[in-house]
Short mmCIF file of C-alpha atoms in Angstrom, two decimals:
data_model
loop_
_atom_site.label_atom_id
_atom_site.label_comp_id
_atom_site.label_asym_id
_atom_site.label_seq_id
_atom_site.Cartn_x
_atom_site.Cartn_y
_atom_site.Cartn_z
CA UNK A 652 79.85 -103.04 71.59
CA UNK A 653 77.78 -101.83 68.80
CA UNK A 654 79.66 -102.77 65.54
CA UNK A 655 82.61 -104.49 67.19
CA UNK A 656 83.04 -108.01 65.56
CA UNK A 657 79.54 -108.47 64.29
CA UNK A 658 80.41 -107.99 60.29
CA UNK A 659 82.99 -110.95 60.71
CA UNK A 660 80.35 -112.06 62.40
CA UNK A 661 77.98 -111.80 59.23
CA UNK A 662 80.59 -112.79 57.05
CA UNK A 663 80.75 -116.15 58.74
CA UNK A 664 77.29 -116.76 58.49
CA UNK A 665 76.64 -116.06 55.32
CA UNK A 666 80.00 -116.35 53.47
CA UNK A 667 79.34 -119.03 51.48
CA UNK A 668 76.22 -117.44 50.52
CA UNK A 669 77.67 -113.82 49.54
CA UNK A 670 80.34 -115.63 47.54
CA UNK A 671 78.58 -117.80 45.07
CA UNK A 672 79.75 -116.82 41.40
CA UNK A 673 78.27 -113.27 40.55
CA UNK A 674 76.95 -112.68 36.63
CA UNK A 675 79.90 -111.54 34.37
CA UNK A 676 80.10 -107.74 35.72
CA UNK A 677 79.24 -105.52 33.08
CA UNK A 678 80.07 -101.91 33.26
CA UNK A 679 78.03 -99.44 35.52
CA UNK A 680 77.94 -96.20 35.00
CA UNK A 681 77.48 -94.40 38.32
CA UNK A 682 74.09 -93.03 37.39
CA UNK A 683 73.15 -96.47 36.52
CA UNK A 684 74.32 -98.10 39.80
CA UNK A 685 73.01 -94.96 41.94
CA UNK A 686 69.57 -96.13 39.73
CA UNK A 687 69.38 -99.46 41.04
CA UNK A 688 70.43 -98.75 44.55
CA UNK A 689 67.51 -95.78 44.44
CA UNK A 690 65.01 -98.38 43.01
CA UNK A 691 65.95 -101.20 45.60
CA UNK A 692 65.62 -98.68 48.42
CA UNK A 693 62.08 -97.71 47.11
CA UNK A 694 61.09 -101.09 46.98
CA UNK A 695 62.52 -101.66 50.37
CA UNK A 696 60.33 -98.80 51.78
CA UNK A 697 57.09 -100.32 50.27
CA UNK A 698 57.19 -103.18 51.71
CA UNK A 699 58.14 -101.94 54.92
CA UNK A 700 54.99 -99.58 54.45
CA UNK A 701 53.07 -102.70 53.94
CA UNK A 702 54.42 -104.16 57.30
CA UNK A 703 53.64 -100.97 59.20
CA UNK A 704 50.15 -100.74 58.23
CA UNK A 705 49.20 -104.17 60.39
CA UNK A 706 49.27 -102.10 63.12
CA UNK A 707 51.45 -105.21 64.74
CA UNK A 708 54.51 -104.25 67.18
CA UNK A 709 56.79 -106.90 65.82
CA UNK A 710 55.80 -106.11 62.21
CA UNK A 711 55.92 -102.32 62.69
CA UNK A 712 59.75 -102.54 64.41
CA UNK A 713 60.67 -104.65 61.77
CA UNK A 714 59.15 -101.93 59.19
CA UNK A 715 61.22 -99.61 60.98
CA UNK A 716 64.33 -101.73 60.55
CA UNK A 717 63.98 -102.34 57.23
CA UNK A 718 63.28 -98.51 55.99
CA UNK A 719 67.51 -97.96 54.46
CA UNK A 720 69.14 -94.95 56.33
CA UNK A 721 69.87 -91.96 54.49
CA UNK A 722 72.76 -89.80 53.87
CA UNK A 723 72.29 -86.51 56.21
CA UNK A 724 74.23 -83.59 54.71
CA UNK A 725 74.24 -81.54 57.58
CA UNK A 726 75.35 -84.28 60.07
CA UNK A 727 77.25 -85.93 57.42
CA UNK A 728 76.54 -88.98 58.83
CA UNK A 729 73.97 -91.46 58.41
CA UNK A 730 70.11 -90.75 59.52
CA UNK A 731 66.69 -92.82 59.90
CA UNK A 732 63.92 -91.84 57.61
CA UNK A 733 60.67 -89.91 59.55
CA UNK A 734 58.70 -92.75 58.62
CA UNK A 735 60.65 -95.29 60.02
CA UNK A 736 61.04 -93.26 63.59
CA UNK A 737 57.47 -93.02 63.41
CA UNK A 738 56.61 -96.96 63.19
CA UNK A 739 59.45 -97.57 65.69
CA UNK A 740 58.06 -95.33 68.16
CA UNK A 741 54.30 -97.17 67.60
CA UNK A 742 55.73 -100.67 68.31
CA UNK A 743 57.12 -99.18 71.48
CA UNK A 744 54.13 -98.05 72.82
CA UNK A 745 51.97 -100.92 71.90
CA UNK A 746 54.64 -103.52 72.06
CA UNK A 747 56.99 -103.02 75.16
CA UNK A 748 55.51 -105.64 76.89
CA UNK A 749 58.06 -108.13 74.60
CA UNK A 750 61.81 -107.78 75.69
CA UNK A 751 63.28 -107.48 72.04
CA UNK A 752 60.96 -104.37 71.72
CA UNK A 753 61.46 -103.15 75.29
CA UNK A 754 65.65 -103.36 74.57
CA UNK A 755 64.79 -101.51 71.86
CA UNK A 756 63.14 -98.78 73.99
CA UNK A 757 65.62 -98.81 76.64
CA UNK A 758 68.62 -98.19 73.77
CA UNK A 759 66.42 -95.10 72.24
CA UNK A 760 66.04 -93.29 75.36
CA UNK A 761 70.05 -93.59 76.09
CA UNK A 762 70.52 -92.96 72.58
CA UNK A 763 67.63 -90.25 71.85
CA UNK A 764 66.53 -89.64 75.22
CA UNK A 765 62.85 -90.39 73.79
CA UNK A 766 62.23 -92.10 77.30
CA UNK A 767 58.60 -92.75 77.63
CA UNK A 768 59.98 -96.41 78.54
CA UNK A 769 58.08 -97.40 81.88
CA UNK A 770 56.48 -100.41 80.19
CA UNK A 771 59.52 -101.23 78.57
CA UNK A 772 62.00 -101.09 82.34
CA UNK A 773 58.96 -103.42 83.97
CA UNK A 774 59.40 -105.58 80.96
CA UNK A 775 62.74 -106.08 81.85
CA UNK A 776 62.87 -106.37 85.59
CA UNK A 777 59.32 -108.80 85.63
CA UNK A 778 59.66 -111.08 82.09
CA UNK A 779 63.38 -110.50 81.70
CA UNK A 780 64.90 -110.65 85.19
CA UNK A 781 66.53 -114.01 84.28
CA UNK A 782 68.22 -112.87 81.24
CA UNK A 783 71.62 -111.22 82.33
CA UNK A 784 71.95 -109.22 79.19
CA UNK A 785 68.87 -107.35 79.90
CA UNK A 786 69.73 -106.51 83.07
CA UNK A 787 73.30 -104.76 82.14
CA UNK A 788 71.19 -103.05 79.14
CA UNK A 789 68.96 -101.67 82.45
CA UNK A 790 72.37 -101.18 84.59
CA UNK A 791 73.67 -99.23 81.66
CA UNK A 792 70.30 -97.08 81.64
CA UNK A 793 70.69 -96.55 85.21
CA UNK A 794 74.17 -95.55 84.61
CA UNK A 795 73.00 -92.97 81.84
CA UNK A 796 70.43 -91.42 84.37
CA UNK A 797 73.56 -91.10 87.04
CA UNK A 798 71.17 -93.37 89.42
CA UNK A 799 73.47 -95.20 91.43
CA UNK A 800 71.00 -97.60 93.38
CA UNK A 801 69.32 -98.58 89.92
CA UNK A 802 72.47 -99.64 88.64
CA UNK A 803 73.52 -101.61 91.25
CA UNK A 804 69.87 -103.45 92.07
CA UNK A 805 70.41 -104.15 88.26
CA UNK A 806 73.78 -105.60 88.62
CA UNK A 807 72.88 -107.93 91.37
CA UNK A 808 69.82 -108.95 88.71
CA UNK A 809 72.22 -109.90 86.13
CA UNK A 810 74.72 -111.71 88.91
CA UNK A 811 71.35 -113.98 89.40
CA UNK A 812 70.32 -114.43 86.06
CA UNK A 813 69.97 -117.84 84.82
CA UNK A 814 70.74 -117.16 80.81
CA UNK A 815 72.31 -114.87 78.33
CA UNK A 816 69.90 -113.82 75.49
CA UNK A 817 70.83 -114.55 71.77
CA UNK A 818 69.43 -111.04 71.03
CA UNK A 819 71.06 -111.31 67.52
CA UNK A 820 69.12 -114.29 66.53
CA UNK A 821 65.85 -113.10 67.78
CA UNK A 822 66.45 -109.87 65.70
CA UNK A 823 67.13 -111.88 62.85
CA UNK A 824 63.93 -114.52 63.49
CA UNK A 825 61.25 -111.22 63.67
CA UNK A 826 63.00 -109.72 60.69
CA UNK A 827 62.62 -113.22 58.88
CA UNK A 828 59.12 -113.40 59.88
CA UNK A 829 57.97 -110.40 59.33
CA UNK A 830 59.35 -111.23 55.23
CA UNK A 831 59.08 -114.65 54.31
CA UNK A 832 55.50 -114.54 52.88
CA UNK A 833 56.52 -111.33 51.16
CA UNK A 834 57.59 -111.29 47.71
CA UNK A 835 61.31 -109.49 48.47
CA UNK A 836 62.09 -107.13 45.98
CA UNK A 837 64.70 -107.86 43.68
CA UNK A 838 66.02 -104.39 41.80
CA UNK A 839 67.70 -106.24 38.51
CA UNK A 840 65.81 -109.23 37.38
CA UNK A 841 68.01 -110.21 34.66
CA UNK A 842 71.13 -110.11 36.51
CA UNK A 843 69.39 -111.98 39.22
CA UNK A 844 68.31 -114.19 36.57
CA UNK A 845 71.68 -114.93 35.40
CA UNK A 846 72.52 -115.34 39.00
CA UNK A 847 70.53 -118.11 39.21
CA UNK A 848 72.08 -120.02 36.07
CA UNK A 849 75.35 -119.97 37.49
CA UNK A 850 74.66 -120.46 41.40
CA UNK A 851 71.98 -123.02 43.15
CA UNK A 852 69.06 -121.59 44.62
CA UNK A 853 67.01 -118.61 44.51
CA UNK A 854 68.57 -114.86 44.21
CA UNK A 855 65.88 -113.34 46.10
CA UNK A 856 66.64 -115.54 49.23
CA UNK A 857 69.80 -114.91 49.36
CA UNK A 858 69.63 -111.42 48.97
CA UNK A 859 66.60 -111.25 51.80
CA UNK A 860 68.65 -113.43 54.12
CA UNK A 861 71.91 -111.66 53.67
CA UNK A 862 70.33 -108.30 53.80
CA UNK A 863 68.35 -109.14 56.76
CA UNK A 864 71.61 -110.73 58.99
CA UNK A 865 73.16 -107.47 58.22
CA UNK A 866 70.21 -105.25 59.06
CA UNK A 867 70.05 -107.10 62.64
CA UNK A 868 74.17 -106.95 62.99
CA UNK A 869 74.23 -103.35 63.28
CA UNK A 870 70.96 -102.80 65.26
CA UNK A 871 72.57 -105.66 67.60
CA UNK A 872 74.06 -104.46 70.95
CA UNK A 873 74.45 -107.78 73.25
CA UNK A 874 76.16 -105.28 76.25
CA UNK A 875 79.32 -106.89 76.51
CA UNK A 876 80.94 -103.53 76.83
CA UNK A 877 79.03 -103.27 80.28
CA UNK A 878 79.90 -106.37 81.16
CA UNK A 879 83.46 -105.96 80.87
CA UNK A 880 83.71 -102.72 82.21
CA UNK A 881 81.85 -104.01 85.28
CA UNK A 882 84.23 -106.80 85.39
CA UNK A 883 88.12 -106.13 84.92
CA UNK A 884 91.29 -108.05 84.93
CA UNK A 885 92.81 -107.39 87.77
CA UNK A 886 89.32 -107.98 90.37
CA UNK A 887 90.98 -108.07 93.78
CA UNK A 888 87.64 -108.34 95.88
CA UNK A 889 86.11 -112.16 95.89
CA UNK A 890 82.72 -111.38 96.56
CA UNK A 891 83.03 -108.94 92.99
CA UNK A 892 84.95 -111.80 91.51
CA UNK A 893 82.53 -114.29 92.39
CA UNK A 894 79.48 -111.77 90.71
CA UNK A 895 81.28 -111.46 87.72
CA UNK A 896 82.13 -115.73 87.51
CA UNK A 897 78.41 -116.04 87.13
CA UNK A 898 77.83 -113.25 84.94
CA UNK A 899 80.20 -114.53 82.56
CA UNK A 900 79.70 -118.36 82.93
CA UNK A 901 76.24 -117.73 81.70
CA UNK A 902 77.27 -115.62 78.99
CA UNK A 903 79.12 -118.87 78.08
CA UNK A 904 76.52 -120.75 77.68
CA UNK A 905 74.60 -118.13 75.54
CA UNK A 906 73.55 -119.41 72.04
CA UNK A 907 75.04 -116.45 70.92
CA UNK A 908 78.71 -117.47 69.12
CA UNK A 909 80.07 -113.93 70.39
CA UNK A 910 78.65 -113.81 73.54
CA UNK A 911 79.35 -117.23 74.25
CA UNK A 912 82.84 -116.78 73.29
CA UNK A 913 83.55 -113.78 75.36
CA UNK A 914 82.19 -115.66 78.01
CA UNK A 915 84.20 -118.55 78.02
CA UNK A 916 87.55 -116.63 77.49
CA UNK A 917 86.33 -114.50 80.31
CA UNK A 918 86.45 -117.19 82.09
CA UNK A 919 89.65 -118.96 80.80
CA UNK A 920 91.37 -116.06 81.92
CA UNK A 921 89.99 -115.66 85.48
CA UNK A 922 90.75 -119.27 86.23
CA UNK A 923 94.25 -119.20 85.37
CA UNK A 924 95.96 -121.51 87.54
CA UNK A 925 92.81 -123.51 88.50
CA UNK A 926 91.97 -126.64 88.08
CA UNK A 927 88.67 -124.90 86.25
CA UNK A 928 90.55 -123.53 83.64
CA UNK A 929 91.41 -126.77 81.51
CA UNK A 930 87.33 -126.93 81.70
CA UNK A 931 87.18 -123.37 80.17
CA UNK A 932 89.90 -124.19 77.51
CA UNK A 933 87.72 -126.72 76.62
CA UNK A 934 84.88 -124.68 75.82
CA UNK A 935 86.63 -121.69 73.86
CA UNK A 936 88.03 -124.58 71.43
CA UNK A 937 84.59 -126.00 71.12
CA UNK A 938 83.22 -122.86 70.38
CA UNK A 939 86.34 -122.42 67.87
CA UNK A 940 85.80 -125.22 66.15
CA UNK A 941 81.97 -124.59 65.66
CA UNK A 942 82.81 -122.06 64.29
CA UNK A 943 85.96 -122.45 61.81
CA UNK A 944 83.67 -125.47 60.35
CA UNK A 945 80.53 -124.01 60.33
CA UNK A 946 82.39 -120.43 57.90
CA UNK A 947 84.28 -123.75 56.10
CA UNK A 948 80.72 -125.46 55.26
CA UNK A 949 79.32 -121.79 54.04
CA UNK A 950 82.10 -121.28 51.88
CA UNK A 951 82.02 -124.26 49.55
CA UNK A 952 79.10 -124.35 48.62
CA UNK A 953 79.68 -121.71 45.63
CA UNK A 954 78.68 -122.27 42.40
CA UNK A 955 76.01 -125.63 43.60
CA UNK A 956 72.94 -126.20 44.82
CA UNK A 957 73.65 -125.74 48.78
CA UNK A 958 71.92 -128.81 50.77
CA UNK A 959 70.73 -125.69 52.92
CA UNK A 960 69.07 -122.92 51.71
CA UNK A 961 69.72 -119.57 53.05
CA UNK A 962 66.23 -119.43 54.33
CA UNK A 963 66.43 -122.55 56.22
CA UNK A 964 69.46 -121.54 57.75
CA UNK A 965 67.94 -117.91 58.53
CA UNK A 966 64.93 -120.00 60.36
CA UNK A 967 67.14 -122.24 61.94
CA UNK A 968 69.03 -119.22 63.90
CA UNK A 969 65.52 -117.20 64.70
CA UNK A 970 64.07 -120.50 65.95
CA UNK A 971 66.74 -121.98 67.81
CA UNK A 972 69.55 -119.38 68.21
CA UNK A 973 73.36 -118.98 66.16
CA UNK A 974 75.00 -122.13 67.65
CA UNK A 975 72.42 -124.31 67.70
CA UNK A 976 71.97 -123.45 64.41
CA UNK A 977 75.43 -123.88 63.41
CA UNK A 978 75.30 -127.02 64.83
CA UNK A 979 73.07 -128.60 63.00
CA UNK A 980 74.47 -127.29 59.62
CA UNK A 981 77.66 -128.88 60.72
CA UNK A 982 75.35 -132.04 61.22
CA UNK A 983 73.74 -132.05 57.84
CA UNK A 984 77.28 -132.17 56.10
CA UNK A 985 78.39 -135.16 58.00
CA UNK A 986 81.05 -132.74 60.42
CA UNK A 987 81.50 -134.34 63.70
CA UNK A 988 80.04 -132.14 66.78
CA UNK A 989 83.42 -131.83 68.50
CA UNK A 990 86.88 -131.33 67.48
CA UNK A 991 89.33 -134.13 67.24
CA UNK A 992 91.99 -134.22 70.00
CA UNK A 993 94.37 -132.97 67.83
CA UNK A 994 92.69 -130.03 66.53
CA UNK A 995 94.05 -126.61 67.52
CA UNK A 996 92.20 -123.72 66.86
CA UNK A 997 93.77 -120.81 64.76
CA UNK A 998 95.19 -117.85 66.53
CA UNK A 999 93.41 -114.76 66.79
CA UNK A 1000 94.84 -111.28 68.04
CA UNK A 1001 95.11 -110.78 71.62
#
């Protein structure tokens, strides 16, 4: 599910932020605009150099994360720097002892086959047994290693697991640690300056904030792919539709938005005809209206002083997760917690 929904998903988090009222745009030559996306990428590289040399796991995969890809002629496609496969490699080996670095390992070796992960799978089955979304990350590894036995001991893991991960959030929160006592590096200081005259708040911040979200949305992978291939529509055998009902209930409750609202329509669907699903209806237009408020809040706030600054909000999601932390910006502008009982959420595609 790599890509699929998360940049509306960044748009709605930071979409009042990317919209505040730009300088006048002046015309750019392309060698000029080429220029300053050169220089912000060097500066982007120092200070991920800086991170790296601490030696620290969380500090070097952030370095990694923050190194920019580059263009590779001869894939044509986009390609990590040495450096940055270097660092990433380090925090594995010295870090896979914490889950967000151990996911990370377990996604390189299906992606690279770089699998010197043992560390990282005991990680995972010890400290991350009750977090389902680790356990279909190890049931797709299992999968990828055509070892039938692994994938279904981690299946019956994730059928027992007692929460869903906001894996998003605590990509953002090491990303936001690892740079918020770091000057970030700003490639145009007078337009940023001009920035500033027409738009409350600082430039830097909201550049750091909405470059980090975005760094973290296409890293992020919260298996929901495995989940739902694991669990289809038409489930004729109870015991496998009872292991999937838990599965998905907890991915419900995650503190993720996404995951929590593939859960719950998951769910919705499954209990057609129940008296459960006017319980799961009731979540999905929670979750709806959480969210429709929370991109409305974000929105407005162009061209004034927001009453919550981009790095606030950034903290808020690393610390307490995406709808928690949507929560409480709906809190600070005065929005009630739940929709009114006449509020129907907008239609999306089926």
């Amino acid at each position: 599910m790599r890509g699929q929904g998360v940049w509306a998903m960044v748009l709605l988090v930071f979409a009042g932020m990317a919209n505040a009222q730009p300088p006048a745009e002046e015309e750019i030559a392309p060698e000029q605009l080429l220029a300053r996306i050169e220089a912000q990428n060097a500066a982007r590289l120092q200070l991920a150099r800086g991170l790296a040399a601490t030696g620290e796991p969380r500090k070097l995969y952030a370095a990694s994360l923050l190194v920019p890809m580059r263009m590779d002629l001869a894939s044509k496609g986009l390609k990590r720097e040495p450096e940055a496969d270097a660092w990433l490699a380090q925090a594995i080996a010295s870090g896979s002892t914490q889950p967000l670095i151990a996911m990370e390992a377990v996604r390189r070796c299906i992606g690279k086959d770089a699998c010197a992960i043992d560390a990282a799978v005991q990680t995972l089955q010890g400290d991350g047994a009750a977090d389902a979304g680790s356990q279909l990350l190890l049931k797709r590894l299992a999968e990828h290693r055509k070892d039938a036995a692994q994938a279904a001991q981690a299946w019956q893991r994730a059928t027992q697991a007692t929460r869903y991960g906001d894996s998003l959030a605590q990509l953002v929160g090491l990303l936001d640690e690892a740079t918020r006592d770091v000057p970030w590096p700003v490639s145009d200081a007078a337009r940023a300056a001009e920035w500033e005259q027409r738009n409350g708040g600082s430039y830097a911040d909201q550049e750091r904030a909405i470059t980090l979200f975005g760094i973290a949305a296409t890293v992020w992978m919260p298996e929901l792919k495995t989940a739902f291939d694991a669990c289809p529509k038409d489930i004729g055998e109870p015991a496998r539709r009872q292991a999937c009902e838990r599965v998905f209930s907890v991915m419900a409750d995650s503190t993720s938005n996404a995951v929590a609202q593939a859960g719950a329509r998951w769910m919705f669907e499954a209990s057609a005809g129940t008296p459960a699903q006017s319980r799961w209806e009731a979540r999905r237009r929670l979750l709806a209206w959480i969210s429709v408020r929370a991109s409305g809040v974000l929105g407005s706030e162009e061209g004034t002083a927001p009453k919550v600054s981009p790095a606030d909000y950034m903290r808020w999601i690393g610390d307490d997760g995406e709808l928690p932390a949507m929560r409480r910006l709906l809190a600070v502008h005065g929005i009630a917690a739940e929709p009114p009982a006449d509020w129907q959420p907008p239609s999306t595609p089926q």
